[in-house]
CSV table of C-alpha atoms in Angstrom, one decimal:
chain,number,residue,atom,x,y,z
A,32,UNK,CA,0.0,0.0,0.0
A,33,UNK,CA,1.1,3.5,-0.7
A,34,UNK,CA,3.1,5.2,2.1
A,35,UNK,CA,2.4,8.8,3.1
A,36,UNK,CA,4.1,10.2,6.1
A,37,UNK,CA,3.4,13.5,7.9
A,38,UNK,CA,5.3,15.5,10.5
A,39,UNK,CA,4.9,16.6,13.2
A,40,UNK,CA,2.0,14.4,14.4
A,41,UNK,CA,1.0,17.0,17.0
A,42,UNK,CA,1.7,20.7,17.1
A,43,UNK,CA,0.8,23.5,19.5
A,44,UNK,CA,1.4,27.1,18.6
A,45,UNK,CA,0.1,30.6,19.6
A,46,UNK,CA,-2.0,33.0,17.6
A,47,UNK,CA,0.2,34.8,15.1
A,48,UNK,CA,2.8,32.0,15.1
A,49,UNK,CA,4.4,30.4,12.1
A,50,UNK,CA,3.7,26.7,11.4
A,51,UNK,CA,5.0,24.4,8.7
A,52,UNK,CA,3.4,20.9,8.2
A,53,UNK,CA,5.4,18.4,6.2
A,54,UNK,CA,4.3,15.5,4.0
A,55,UNK,CA,6.3,13.0,2.1
A,56,UNK,CA,5.2,10.2,-0.2
A,57,UNK,CA,7.6,7.6,-1.6
A,58,UNK,CA,5.4,6.0,-4.3
A,59,UNK,CA,6.2,8.4,-7.1
A,60,UNK,CA,2.6,9.6,-7.1
A,61,UNK,CA,2.0,12.7,-9.2
A,62,UNK,CA,-0.8,14.3,-7.1
A,63,UNK,CA,-0.6,15.4,-3.5
A,64,UNK,CA,-3.2,17.1,-1.4
A,65,UNK,CA,-3.7,19.0,1.9
A,66,UNK,CA,-7.0,18.6,3.7
A,67,UNK,CA,-8.4,19.8,7.0
A,68,UNK,CA,-10.9,17.8,8.9
A,69,UNK,CA,-13.4,19.3,11.4
A,70,UNK,CA,-16.4,17.8,13.0
A,71,UNK,CA,-19.5,18.3,10.8
A,72,UNK,CA,-17.5,19.3,7.7
A,73,UNK,CA,-15.9,16.1,6.6
A,74,UNK,CA,-12.6,16.7,4.7
A,75,UNK,CA,-12.1,20.1,3.0
A,76,UNK,CA,-9.4,20.6,0.4
A,77,UNK,CA,-6.9,23.4,1.1
A,78,UNK,CA,-4.3,23.1,-1.7
A,79,UNK,CA,-3.1,20.4,-4.1
A,80,UNK,CA,-0.4,19.8,-6.6
A,81,UNK,CA,0.2,17.6,-9.6
A,82,UNK,CA,4.0,17.9,-9.6
A,83,UNK,CA,7.1,19.6,-8.3
A,84,UNK,CA,6.7,23.4,-8.5
A,85,UNK,CA,2.9,23.2,-9.2
A,86,UNK,CA,0.2,24.4,-6.9
A,87,UNK,CA,-3.6,24.4,-7.3
A,88,UNK,CA,-6.0,26.2,-5.1
A,89,UNK,CA,-8.5,24.2,-3.1
A,90,UNK,CA,-11.8,25.1,-1.5
A,91,UNK,CA,-10.6,26.6,1.8
A,92,UNK,CA,-7.2,28.2,0.9
A,93,UNK,CA,-7.4,31.4,3.0
A,94,UNK,CA,-4.6,31.7,5.5
A,95,UNK,CA,-2.6,28.8,4.0
A,96,UNK,CA,0.3,28.6,1.6
A,97,UNK,CA,1.7,25.4,0.2
A,98,UNK,CA,4.8,24.4,-1.7
A,99,UNK,CA,5.7,21.2,-3.6
A,100,UNK,CA,9.5,21.2,-3.6
A,101,UNK,CA,10.0,17.7,-5.1
A,102,UNK,CA,7.9,14.8,-6.4
A,103,UNK,CA,7.9,13.4,-2.8
A,104,UNK,CA,7.5,16.5,-0.6
A,105,UNK,CA,4.6,18.8,-0.1
A,106,UNK,CA,4.5,21.5,2.7
A,107,UNK,CA,1.7,23.5,4.2
A,108,UNK,CA,2.5,26.8,5.7
A,109,UNK,CA,0.5,28.9,8.2
A,110,UNK,CA,2.3,32.2,8.5
A,111,UNK,CA,0.0,33.9,10.9
A,112,UNK,CA,-1.8,31.1,12.7
A,113,UNK,CA,-5.3,31.8,14.1
A,114,UNK,CA,-7.5,29.7,16.5
A,115,UNK,CA,-9.8,29.0,13.5
A,116,UNK,CA,-7.0,26.9,12.0
A,117,UNK,CA,-7.1,24.5,14.9
A,118,UNK,CA,-7.9,21.3,13.2
A,119,UNK,CA,-6.7,17.8,12.1
A,120,UNK,CA,-4.7,18.1,8.9
A,121,UNK,CA,-4.3,15.2,6.4
A,122,UNK,CA,-2.0,14.9,3.5
A,123,UNK,CA,-2.9,12.5,0.6
A,124,UNK,CA,-1.4,11.4,-2.6
A,125,UNK,CA,-2.7,9.7,-5.7
A,126,UNK,CA,-0.9,8.2,-8.8
A,127,UNK,CA,-2.7,10.4,-11.2
A,128,UNK,CA,-5.9,12.4,-11.4
A,129,UNK,CA,-7.6,12.1,-8.0
A,130,UNK,CA,-11.0,11.8,-9.6
A,131,UNK,CA,-10.1,8.5,-11.1
A,132,UNK,CA,-7.4,7.3,-8.8
A,133,UNK,CA,-7.5,6.3,-5.2
A,134,UNK,CA,-6.2,8.8,-2.8
A,135,UNK,CA,-3.9,7.5,0.0
A,136,UNK,CA,-3.8,9.4,3.2
A,137,UNK,CA,-1.1,10.1,5.8
A,138,UNK,CA,-1.7,9.6,9.5
A,139,UNK,CA,-2.6,13.2,10.1
A,140,UNK,CA,-1.3,16.2,12.1
A,141,UNK,CA,-3.3,17.6,15.0
A,142,UNK,CA,-2.8,21.4,15.2
A,143,UNK,CA,-3.8,23.5,18.2
A,144,UNK,CA,-3.6,27.3,17.9
A,145,UNK,CA,-4.0,29.0,21.3
B,90,UNK,CA,-23.2,25.0,1.2
B,91,UNK,CA,-22.1,21.4,1.0
B,92,UNK,CA,-22.1,20.1,-2.6
B,93,UNK,CA,-22.0,16.5,-1.3
B,94,UNK,CA,-24.7,15.7,1.3
B,95,UNK,CA,-24.7,12.5,3.3
B,96,UNK,CA,-27.5,11.0,5.4
B,97,UNK,CA,-28.0,10.1,8.1
B,98,UNK,CA,-25.4,11.9,10.2
B,99,UNK,CA,-25.3,8.9,12.5
B,100,UNK,CA,-26.6,5.4,12.4
B,101,UNK,CA,-26.8,2.6,15.0
B,102,UNK,CA,-27.2,-0.9,13.6
B,103,UNK,CA,-27.2,-4.2,15.5
B,104,UNK,CA,-24.5,-6.7,14.8
B,105,UNK,CA,-25.5,-8.9,11.9
B,106,UNK,CA,-27.8,-6.3,10.6
B,107,UNK,CA,-27.9,-4.2,7.4
B,108,UNK,CA,-26.5,-0.7,7.3
B,109,UNK,CA,-27.6,1.7,4.5
B,110,UNK,CA,-25.8,5.0,3.9
B,111,UNK,CA,-26.8,7.7,1.4
B,112,UNK,CA,-25.0,10.4,-0.5
B,113,UNK,CA,-26.2,13.0,-3.1
B,114,UNK,CA,-24.3,15.6,-5.1
B,115,UNK,CA,-25.9,18.9,-5.8
B,116,UNK,CA,-23.3,19.5,-8.6
B,117,UNK,CA,-24.4,18.0,-11.9
B,118,UNK,CA,-20.9,18.0,-13.2
B,119,UNK,CA,-19.9,15.0,-11.1
B,120,UNK,CA,-18.5,11.9,-12.9
B,121,UNK,CA,-17.3,9.6,-10.2
B,122,UNK,CA,-18.2,8.7,-6.6
B,123,UNK,CA,-16.0,7.3,-3.9
B,124,UNK,CA,-16.6,5.8,-0.4
B,125,UNK,CA,-13.9,6.1,2.2
B,126,UNK,CA,-13.9,4.6,5.7
B,127,UNK,CA,-12.2,6.2,8.7
B,128,UNK,CA,-11.9,4.4,11.9
B,129,UNK,CA,-11.6,6.4,15.1
B,130,UNK,CA,-8.1,8.0,15.4
B,131,UNK,CA,-7.0,6.8,12.0
B,132,UNK,CA,-6.8,8.2,8.5
B,133,UNK,CA,-9.4,7.7,5.7
B,134,UNK,CA,-9.0,4.6,3.5
B,135,UNK,CA,-10.7,4.0,0.2
B,136,UNK,CA,-13.5,1.4,0.5
B,137,UNK,CA,-15.2,1.4,-2.8
B,138,UNK,CA,-15.6,3.5,-6.0
B,139,UNK,CA,-18.3,3.6,-8.6
B,140,UNK,CA,-18.2,5.3,-11.9
B,141,UNK,CA,-21.2,3.8,-13.9
B,142,UNK,CA,-24.9,3.5,-13.2
B,143,UNK,CA,-25.9,0.4,-11.4
B,144,UNK,CA,-24.5,-1.8,-8.6
B,145,UNK,CA,-21.1,-3.0,-7.5
B,146,UNK,CA,-20.5,-5.6,-4.9
B,147,UNK,CA,-17.4,-6.5,-2.9
B,148,UNK,CA,-17.9,-9.0,-0.2
B,149,UNK,CA,-20.4,-7.6,2.4
B,150,UNK,CA,-20.3,-4.2,0.8
B,151,UNK,CA,-22.6,-3.1,-2.1
B,152,UNK,CA,-22.6,0.3,-3.7
B,153,UNK,CA,-25.4,1.7,-5.9
B,154,UNK,CA,-25.2,4.7,-8.3
B,155,UNK,CA,-28.0,6.6,-10.0
B,156,UNK,CA,-26.3,9.2,-12.2
B,157,UNK,CA,-29.5,10.9,-13.2
B,158,UNK,CA,-30.2,11.8,-9.6
B,159,UNK,CA,-26.5,12.0,-8.6
B,160,UNK,CA,-27.3,9.6,-5.7
B,161,UNK,CA,-25.1,6.8,-4.4
B,162,UNK,CA,-25.7,4.5,-1.5
B,163,UNK,CA,-23.5,2.1,0.4
B,164,UNK,CA,-25.0,-1.0,2.0
B,165,UNK,CA,-23.2,-3.2,4.5
B,166,UNK,CA,-24.8,-6.6,5.2
B,167,UNK,CA,-24.0,-8.8,8.2
B,168,UNK,CA,-22.5,-5.7,10.0
B,169,UNK,CA,-19.6,-6.4,12.3
B,170,UNK,CA,-18.3,-4.3,15.3
B,171,UNK,CA,-15.2,-3.6,13.2
B,172,UNK,CA,-17.5,-1.8,10.7
B,173,UNK,CA,-18.0,1.0,13.2
B,174,UNK,CA,-16.4,4.0,11.7
B,175,UNK,CA,-17.0,7.4,9.9
B,176,UNK,CA,-18.0,6.8,6.3
B,177,UNK,CA,-17.1,9.6,3.9
B,178,UNK,CA,-18.6,9.9,0.4
B,179,UNK,CA,-16.6,11.9,-2.2
B,180,UNK,CA,-17.5,13.1,-5.7
B,181,UNK,CA,-15.2,14.1,-8.5
B,182,UNK,CA,-16.2,17.0,-10.7
B,183,UNK,CA,-15.4,16.7,-14.4
B,184,UNK,CA,-14.5,20.4,-14.6
B,185,UNK,CA,-11.6,20.3,-12.1
B,186,UNK,CA,-9.1,17.6,-12.6
B,187,UNK,CA,-7.5,16.1,-9.5
B,188,UNK,CA,-10.1,17.3,-7.1
B,189,UNK,CA,-12.5,15.4,-4.8
B,190,UNK,CA,-15.3,17.0,-2.8
B,191,UNK,CA,-16.1,15.2,0.4
B,192,UNK,CA,-19.4,15.0,2.3
B,193,UNK,CA,-19.6,15.6,6.0
B,194,UNK,CA,-19.7,11.8,6.8
B,195,UNK,CA,-22.0,9.3,8.4
B,196,UNK,CA,-20.9,7.9,11.8
B,197,UNK,CA,-21.8,4.2,11.9
B,198,UNK,CA,-22.0,2.3,15.2
B,199,UNK,CA,-22.5,-1.5,15.3
B,200,UNK,CA,-23.9,-2.7,18.6
B,201,UNK,CA,-22.9,-6.2,19.7
């Protein structure tokens, strides 16, 4: 099964702080995704990418930046964290177009913004 | 407003019973539907996908799709305690490659 890892697994920061969440996949998948999960909202797409240097805007991008540095690595940046960004963040990857290919999820990062 | 609506929000089914979960897209430009399962404290994992009208069966799990009404349903027969999880429906719009839109999920509890 496809391997997706995330770090850190848990993070606490203060309002206005800088946070970087990391994701790595070792399956040579083209597509990578960042989601947030909140009770009552399912999974909401923040940003996604179909290759190194590419970035696509998701459905809830405000307050988030992302960068895909290599085929394997996708980063999510919160430059001025706010309490509304307290959430469970998942990274996912898929071999090709996520609409036709299974997405494989990492274990998640739980972020608390005080 | 959610473009993918799931019902019910939560469901309790006795062990050995049938669980039926529903999902409808309000976006007519949807081509494919997916069902993911997420056990408590774990990440979502793909359970089944369906792209064509009709029915697809895999073991105890059956998925139906009606493309005209943009409605899909997941049925679990002979439910087991290990089926207790959050079930997420997702739809893929044909105008935006690479993207899935998830519903809010149905929390299924199987009572022994």
